[in-house]
Short mmCIF file of C-alpha atoms in Angstrom, two decimals:
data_model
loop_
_atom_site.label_atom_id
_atom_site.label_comp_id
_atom_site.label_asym_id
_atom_site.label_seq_id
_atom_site.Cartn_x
_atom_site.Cartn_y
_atom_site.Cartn_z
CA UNK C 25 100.40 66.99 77.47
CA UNK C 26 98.54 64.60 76.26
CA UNK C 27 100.79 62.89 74.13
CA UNK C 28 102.55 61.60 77.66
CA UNK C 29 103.58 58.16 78.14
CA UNK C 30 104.32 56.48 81.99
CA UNK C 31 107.71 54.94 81.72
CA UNK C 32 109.31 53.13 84.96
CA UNK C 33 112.86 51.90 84.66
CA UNK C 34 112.67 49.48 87.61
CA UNK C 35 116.49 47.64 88.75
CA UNK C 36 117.15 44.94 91.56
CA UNK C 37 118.73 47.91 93.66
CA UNK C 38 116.13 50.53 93.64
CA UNK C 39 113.59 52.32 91.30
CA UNK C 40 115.89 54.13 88.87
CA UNK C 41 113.38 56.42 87.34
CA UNK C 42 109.18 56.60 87.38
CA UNK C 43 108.01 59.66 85.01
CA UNK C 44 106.37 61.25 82.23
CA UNK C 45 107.86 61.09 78.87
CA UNK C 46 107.05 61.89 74.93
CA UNK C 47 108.98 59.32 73.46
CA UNK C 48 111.57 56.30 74.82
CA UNK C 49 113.90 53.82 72.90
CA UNK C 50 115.00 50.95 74.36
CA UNK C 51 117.68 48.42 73.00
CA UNK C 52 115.21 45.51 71.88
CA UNK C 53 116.65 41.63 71.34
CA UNK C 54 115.71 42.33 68.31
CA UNK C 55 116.90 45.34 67.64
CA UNK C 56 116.64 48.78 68.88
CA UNK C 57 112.58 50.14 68.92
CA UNK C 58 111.12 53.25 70.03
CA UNK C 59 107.73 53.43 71.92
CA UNK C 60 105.35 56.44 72.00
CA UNK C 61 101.75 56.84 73.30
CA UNK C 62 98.95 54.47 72.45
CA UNK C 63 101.96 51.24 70.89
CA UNK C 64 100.53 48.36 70.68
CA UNK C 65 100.88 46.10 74.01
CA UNK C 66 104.40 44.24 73.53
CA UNK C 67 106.51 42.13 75.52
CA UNK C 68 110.56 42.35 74.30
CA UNK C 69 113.68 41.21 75.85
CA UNK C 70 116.36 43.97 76.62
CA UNK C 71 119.84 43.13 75.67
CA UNK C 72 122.94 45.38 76.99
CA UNK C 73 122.42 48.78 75.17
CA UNK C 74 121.56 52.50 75.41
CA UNK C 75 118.41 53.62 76.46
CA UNK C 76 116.99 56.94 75.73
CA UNK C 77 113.50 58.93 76.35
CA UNK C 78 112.96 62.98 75.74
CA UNK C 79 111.41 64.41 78.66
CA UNK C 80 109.86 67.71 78.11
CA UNK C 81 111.98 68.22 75.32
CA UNK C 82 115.41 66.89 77.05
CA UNK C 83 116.68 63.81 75.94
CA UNK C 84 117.98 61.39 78.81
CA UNK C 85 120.54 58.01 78.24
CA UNK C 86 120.63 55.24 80.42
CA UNK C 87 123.31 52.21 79.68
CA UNK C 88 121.02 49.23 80.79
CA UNK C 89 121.88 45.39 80.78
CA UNK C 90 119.61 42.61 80.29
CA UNK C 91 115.97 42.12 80.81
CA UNK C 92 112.99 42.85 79.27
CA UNK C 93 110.70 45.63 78.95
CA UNK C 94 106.52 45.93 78.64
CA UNK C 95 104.83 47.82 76.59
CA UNK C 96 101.44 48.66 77.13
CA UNK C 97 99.19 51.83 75.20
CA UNK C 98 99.90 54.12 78.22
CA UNK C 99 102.57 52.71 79.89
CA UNK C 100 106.53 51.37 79.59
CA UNK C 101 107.79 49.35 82.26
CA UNK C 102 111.25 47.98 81.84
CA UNK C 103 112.82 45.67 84.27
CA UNK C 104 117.19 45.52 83.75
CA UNK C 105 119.68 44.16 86.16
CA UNK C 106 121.19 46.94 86.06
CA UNK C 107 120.74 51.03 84.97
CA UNK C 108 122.65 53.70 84.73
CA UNK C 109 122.01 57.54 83.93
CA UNK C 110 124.68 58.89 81.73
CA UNK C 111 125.55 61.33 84.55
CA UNK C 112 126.17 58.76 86.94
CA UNK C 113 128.46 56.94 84.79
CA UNK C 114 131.72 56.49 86.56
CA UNK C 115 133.96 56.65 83.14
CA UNK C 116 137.85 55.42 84.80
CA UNK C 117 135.32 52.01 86.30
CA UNK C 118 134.25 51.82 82.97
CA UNK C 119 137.63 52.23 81.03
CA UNK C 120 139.51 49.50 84.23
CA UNK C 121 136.70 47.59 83.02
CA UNK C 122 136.88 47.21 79.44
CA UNK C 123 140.80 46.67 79.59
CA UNK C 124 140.02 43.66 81.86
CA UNK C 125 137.71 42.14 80.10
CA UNK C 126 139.77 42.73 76.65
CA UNK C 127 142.67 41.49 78.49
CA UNK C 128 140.78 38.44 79.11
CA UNK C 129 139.75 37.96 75.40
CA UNK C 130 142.87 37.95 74.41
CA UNK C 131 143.96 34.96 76.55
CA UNK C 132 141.03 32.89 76.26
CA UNK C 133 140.04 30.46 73.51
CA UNK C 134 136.78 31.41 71.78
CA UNK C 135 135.30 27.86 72.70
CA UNK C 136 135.46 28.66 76.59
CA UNK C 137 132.39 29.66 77.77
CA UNK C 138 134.74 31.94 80.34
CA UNK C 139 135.58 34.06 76.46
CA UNK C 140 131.22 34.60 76.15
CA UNK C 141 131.21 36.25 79.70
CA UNK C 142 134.38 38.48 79.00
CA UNK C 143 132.59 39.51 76.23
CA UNK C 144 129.75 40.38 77.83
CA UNK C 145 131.50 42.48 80.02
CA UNK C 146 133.24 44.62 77.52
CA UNK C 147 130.09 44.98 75.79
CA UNK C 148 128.63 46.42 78.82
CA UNK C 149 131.52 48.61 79.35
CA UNK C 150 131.65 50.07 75.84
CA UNK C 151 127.93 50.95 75.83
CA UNK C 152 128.63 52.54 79.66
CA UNK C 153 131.53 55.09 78.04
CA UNK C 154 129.60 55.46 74.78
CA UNK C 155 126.21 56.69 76.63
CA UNK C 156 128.52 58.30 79.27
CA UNK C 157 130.11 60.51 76.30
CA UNK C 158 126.72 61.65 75.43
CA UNK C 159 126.16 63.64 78.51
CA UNK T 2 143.76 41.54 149.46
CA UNK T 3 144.52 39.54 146.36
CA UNK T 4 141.29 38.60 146.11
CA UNK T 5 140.06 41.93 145.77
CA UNK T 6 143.20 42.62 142.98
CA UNK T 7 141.26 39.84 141.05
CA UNK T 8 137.72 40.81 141.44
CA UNK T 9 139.02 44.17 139.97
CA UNK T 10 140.52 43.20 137.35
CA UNK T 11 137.70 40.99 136.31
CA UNK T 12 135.67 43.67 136.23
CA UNK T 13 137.22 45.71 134.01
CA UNK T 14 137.65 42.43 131.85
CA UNK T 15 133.88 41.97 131.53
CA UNK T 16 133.52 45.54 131.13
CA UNK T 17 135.77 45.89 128.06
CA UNK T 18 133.70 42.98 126.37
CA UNK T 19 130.74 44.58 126.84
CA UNK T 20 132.44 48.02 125.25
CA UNK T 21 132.93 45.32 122.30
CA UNK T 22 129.25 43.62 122.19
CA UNK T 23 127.93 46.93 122.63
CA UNK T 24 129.73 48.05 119.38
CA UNK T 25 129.08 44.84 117.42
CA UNK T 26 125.63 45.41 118.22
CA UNK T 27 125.52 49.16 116.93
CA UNK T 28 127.56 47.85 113.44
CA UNK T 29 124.81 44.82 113.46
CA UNK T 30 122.16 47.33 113.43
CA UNK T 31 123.21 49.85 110.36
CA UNK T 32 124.05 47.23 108.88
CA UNK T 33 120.46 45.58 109.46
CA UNK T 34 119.06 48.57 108.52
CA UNK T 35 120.50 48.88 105.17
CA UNK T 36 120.19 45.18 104.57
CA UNK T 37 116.37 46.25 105.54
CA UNK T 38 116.26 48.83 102.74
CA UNK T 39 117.35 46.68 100.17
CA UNK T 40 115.03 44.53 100.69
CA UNK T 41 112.40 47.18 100.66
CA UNK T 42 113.51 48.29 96.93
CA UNK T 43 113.74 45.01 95.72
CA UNK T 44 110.18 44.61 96.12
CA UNK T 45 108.93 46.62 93.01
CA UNK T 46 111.31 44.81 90.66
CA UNK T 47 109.80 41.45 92.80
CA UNK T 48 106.41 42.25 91.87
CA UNK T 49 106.45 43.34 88.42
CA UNK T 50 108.45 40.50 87.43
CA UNK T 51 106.27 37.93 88.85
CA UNK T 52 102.91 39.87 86.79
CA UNK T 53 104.47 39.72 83.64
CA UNK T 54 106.05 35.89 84.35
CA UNK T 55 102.22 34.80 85.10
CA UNK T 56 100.65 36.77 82.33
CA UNK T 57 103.63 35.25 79.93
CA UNK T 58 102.91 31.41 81.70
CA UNK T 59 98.98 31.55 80.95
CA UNK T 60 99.84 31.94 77.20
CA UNK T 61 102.67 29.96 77.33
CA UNK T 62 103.37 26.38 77.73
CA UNK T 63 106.06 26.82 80.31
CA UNK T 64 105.79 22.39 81.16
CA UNK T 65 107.63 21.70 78.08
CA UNK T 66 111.06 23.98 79.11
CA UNK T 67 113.88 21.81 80.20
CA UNK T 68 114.52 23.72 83.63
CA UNK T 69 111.06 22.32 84.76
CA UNK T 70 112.05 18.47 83.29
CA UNK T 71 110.84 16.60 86.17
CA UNK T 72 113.42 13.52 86.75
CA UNK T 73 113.87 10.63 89.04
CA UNK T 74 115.84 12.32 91.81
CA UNK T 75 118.72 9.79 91.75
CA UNK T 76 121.88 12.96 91.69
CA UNK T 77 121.06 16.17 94.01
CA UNK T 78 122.43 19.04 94.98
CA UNK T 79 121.83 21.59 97.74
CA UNK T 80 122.68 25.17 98.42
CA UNK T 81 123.50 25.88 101.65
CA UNK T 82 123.65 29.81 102.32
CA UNK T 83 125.45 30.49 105.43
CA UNK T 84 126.76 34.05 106.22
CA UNK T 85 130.53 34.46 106.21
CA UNK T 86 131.25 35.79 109.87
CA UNK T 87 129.86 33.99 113.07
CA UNK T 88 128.98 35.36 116.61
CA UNK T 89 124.89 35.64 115.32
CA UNK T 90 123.81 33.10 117.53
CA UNK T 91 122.22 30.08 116.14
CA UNK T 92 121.49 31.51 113.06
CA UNK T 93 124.09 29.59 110.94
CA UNK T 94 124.08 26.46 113.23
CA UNK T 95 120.63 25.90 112.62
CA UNK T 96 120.70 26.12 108.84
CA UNK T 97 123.87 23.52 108.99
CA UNK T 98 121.71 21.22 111.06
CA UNK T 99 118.36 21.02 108.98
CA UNK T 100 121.01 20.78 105.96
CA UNK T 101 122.29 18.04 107.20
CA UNK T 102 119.69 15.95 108.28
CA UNK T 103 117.87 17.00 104.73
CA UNK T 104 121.36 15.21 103.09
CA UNK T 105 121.02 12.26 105.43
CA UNK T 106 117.37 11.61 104.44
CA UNK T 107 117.86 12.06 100.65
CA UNK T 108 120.76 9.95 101.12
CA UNK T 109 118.76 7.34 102.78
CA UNK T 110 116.35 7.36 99.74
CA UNK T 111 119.42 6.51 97.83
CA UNK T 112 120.18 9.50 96.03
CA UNK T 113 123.54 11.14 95.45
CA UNK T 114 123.90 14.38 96.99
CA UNK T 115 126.53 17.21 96.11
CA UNK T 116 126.83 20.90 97.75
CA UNK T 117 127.10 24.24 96.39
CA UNK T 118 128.23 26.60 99.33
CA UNK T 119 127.12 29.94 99.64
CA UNK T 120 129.09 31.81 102.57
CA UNK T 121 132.43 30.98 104.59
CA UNK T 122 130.34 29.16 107.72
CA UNK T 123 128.84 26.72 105.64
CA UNK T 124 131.62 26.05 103.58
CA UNK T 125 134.06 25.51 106.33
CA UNK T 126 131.43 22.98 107.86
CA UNK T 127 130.35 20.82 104.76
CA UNK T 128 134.24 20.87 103.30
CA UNK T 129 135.57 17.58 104.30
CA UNK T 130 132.12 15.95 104.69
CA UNK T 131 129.95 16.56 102.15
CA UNK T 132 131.23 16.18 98.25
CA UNK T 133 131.45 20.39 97.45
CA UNK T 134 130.68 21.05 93.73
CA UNK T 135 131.86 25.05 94.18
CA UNK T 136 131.42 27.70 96.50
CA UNK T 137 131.01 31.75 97.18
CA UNK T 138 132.76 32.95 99.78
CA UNK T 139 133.09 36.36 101.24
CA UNK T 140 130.88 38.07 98.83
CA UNK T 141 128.04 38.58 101.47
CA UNK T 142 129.68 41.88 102.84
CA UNK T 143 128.94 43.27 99.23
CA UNK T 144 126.99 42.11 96.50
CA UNK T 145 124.38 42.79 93.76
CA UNK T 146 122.00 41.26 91.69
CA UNK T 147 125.42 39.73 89.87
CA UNK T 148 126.25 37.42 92.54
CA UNK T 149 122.43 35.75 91.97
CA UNK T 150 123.38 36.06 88.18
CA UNK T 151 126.53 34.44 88.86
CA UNK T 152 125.25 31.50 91.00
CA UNK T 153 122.50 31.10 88.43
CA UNK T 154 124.96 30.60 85.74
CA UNK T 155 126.81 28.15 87.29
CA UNK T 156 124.15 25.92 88.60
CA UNK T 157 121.72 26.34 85.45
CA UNK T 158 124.31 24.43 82.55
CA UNK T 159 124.30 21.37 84.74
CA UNK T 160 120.67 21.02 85.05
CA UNK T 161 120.28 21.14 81.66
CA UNK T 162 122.88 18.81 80.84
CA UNK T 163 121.35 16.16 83.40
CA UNK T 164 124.54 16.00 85.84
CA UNK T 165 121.59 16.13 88.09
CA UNK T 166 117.80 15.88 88.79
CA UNK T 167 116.44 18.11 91.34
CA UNK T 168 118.07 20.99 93.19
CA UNK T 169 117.25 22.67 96.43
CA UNK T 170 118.44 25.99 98.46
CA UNK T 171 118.49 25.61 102.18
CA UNK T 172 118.89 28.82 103.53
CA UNK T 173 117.30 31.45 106.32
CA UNK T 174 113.92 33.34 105.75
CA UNK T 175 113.91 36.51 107.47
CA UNK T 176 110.73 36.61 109.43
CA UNK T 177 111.36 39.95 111.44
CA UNK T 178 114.44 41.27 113.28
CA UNK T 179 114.23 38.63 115.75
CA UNK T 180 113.02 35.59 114.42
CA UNK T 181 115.01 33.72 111.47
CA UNK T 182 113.51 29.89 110.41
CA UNK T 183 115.78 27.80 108.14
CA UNK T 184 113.84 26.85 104.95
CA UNK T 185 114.09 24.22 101.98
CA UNK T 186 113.02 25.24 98.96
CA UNK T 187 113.09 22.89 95.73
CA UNK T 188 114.43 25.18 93.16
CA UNK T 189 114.68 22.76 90.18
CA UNK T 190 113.12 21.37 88.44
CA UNK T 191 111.12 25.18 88.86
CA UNK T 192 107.57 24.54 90.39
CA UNK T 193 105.55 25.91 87.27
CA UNK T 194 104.43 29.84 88.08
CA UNK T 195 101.14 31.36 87.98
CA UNK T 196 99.21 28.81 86.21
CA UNK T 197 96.59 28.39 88.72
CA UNK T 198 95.16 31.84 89.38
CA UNK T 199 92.90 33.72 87.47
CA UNK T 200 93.92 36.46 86.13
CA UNK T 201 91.24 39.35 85.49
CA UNK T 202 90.13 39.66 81.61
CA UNK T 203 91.18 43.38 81.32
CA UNK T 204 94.52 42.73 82.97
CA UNK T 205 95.15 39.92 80.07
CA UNK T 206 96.45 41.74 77.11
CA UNK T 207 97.16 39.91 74.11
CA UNK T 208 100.85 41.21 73.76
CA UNK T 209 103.50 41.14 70.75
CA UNK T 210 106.57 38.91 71.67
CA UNK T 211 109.20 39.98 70.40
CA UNK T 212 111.63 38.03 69.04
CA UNK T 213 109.23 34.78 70.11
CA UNK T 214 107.16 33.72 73.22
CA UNK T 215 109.41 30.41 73.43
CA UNK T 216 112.88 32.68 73.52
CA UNK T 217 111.62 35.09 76.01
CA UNK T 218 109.65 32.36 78.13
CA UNK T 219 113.58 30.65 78.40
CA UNK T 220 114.96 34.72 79.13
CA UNK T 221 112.34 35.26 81.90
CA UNK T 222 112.76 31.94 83.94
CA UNK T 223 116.53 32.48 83.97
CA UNK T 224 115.55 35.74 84.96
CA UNK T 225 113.28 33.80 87.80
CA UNK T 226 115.80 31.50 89.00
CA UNK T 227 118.37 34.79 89.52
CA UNK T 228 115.42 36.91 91.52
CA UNK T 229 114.67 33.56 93.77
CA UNK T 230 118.44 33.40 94.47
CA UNK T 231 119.03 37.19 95.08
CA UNK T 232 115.89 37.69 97.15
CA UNK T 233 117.30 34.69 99.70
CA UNK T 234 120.97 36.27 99.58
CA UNK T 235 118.81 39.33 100.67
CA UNK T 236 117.11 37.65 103.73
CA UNK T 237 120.23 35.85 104.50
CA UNK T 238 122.29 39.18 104.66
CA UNK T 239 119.13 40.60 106.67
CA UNK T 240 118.58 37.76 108.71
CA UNK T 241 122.19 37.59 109.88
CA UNK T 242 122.86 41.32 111.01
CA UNK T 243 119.23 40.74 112.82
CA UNK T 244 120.55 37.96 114.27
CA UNK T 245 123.95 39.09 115.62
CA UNK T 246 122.28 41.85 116.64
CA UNK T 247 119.62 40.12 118.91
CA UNK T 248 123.24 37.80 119.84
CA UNK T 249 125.02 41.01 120.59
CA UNK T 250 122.02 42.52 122.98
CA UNK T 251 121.76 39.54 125.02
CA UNK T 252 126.07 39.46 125.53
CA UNK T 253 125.83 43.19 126.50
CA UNK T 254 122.81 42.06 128.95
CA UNK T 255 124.62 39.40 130.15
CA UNK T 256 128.01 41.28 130.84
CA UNK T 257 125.88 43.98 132.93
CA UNK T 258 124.42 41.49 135.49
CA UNK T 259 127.87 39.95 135.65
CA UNK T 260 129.35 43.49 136.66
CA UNK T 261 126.43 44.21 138.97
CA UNK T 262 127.16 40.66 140.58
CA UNK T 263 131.01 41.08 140.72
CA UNK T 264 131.09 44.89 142.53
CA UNK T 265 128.25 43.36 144.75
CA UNK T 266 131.40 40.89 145.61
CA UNK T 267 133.48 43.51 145.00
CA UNK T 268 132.53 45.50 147.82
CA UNK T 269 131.80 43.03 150.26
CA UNK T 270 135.35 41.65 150.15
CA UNK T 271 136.76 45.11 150.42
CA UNK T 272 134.16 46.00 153.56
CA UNK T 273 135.06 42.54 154.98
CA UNK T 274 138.84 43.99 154.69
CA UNK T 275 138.35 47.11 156.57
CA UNK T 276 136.73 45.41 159.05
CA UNK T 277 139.08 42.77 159.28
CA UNK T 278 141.56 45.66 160.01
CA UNK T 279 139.64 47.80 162.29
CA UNK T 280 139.17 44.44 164.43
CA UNK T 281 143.26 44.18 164.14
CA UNK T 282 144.08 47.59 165.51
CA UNK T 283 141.09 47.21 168.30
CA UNK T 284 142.73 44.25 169.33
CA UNK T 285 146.26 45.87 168.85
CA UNK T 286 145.83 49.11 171.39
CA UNK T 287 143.33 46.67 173.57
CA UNK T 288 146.37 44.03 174.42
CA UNK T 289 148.63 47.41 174.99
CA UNK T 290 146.48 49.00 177.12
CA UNK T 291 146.33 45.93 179.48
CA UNK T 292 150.00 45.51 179.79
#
């Protein structure tokens, strides 16, 4: 097709997924965006969020975390601490998570920085079991 | 006869160590292989990130950002990165060394030195000498690209709020399997990226930032600072199974020449013994013959 656009999803740990797709959306700084062939070259940061592209007609999630992504006519590369396929999910870690991290909240003052990284983490953890319940 | 009692049990002393090296050595070796292979996929994320940080610093002013706010170095801190477990050879006691005589010669230029530990060896070493700001301990055996997030986010606030000027990592760069050489590196303020080469003129594209250069110039060198510290928690962890590996080889080498060399000893003492009591019963019959 010609209507194709290279997307890598590239992580610390490993290559997460290099392909052909028709269409992406990543979670922007600035708001969610989606990208198809021939965008004009952008650079964006990637907050925590749900990823998605449609690969020969499938649609694919991916909860991502932090990073940015680049945006060129042809190609998508985005670079995230971390990546995860909806599939691969592990849904209990994601549920321990979020109770720890609200658990946390709830003792902390909203000053502390410590209250800005608990929410961070439950952030992550609800996008995790939201994309997860997509599958 | 005793002394051939000992020599036994010796031995089988020296040959249940080296049933122990030999093992350490094995464990030392997945685990350098798989320390290996993570090094090997953090490549791709190494090199993109470093294109786009150029690309962004040739259109960017990066001198102006406060984590590159070049101070008089009068307050400094060092990372040490040690590995948590010892018997790697001189891997960790080599790193302690040039971090110490780096403290002693900042110290002699008058500045104030405090330590962040990464990793139980280093920690144990620098704890009543050296003023410890905080530490990481035991996280070697398992970590991510969180623990370099993590570091990052507790050594970044402090720069910024000038509770000190200049900050360095000491730590092991893994060479090959064999060879580890401790290494200082001056992590802020950050030595400024890219700037000097050229990049070619259909590889600059004129991007859209989005939400502004300035905000993702800030995201990306906090994003620099975490890929500097993973990558050396990367060597470290490779550096220190090659290590104890290489350690491990040369025990197991060592305790085979000592059990060739004791059942030389071995079975001279025990020929010397039959002898000794062959010549006893010659004698014996000899002296009962003549009477």
């Amino acid at each position: 097709m010609a209507d194709e656009l290279m997307v890598e999803i590239v992580t610390p740990e490993r290559m997460v997924f290099t392909g052909k797709v028709e269409e992406i959306t990543v979670p922007g700084s600035e708001g969610e965006f989606g990208v198809l062939k021939g965008h004009a070259a952008l650079l964006s940061g990637v907050d925590i969020g749900a990823l998605s592209f449609t690969q020969e007609g499938k649609k694919r999630n991916f909860a991502v975390a932090d990073g940015y992504v680049e945006v060129t006519a042809t190609k998508v590369t985005v670079l995230v601490e971390s990546a995860e396929r909806s599939d691969m999910i592990d849904k209990e870690r994601a549920q321990r998570a979020k109770q720890l991290a609200e658990e946390k909240m709830g003792k902390l003052a909203k000053e502390d920085p410590e209250y800005d990284k608990a929410k961070a983490s439950l952030d992550k953890a609800l996008i995790r079991l939201n994309v997860a319940d997509k599958n | 006869m005793a002394a051939l009692k000992d020599i036994k049990r010796k031995i089988s002393a020296v040959q249940k160590t080296r049933q122990i090296t030999k093992a350490m050595n094995m464990v030392a070796a997945s685990k350098f292989k798989s320390a290996q292979m993570r090094m090997e996929n953090f490549r791709p994320y190494a090199i993109k990130f470093m294109d786009v940080m150029s690309s962004l610093a040739l259109r960017v002013d990066a001198s102006s950002h406060p984590l590159l706010a070049v101070r008089p170095a009068k307050r400094i801190r060092v990372i040490c990165m040690t590995s948590d477990r010892g018997l790697c050879g001189g891997f960790n006691t080599n790193l302690i060394k040039t971090t110490e005589k780096f403290i002693a010669a900042k110290k002699q230029d008058g500045a104030e030195v405090t330590l962040v530990s990464v990793g139980r060896k280093g920690r144990d070493f620098f704890r009543k000498k050296e003023k410890l700001v905080s530490e990481w301990v035991d996280q070697l055996n398992r970590f991510t690209m969180n623990l370099g997030v993590q570091i990052g986010d507790a050594i970044i606030p402090p720069f910024l709020a000038e509770e000190y000027d200049e900050l360095y990592l000491i730590y092991n760069e893994f060479r090959n399997v064999s060879i580890q050489r401790p290494s200082v590196v001056r992590l802020f303020p950050l030595p400024t990226i890219g700037q000097q080469e050229e990049v070619e003129p259909e590889k600059r594209l004129d991007y859209i930032y989005e939400p502004s250069e300035e905000y993702l110039l800030d995201k990306m060198l906090r994003m620099y600072v975490h890929v500097l510290l993973y990558r050396a928690l990367l060597e470290t962890n490779a550096g220190e199974n090659g290590a104890r590996m290489a350690a491990m080889d040369n025990a197991t080498k060592n305790c085979e020449e000592l059990i060739t060399s004791l059942s030389l000893k071995y079975n001279k003492a025990r020929q010397a013994a039959i002898t000794a009591e062959l010549m006893d019963i010659v004698g014996g019959t000899e002296a009962l013959s003549k009477s």
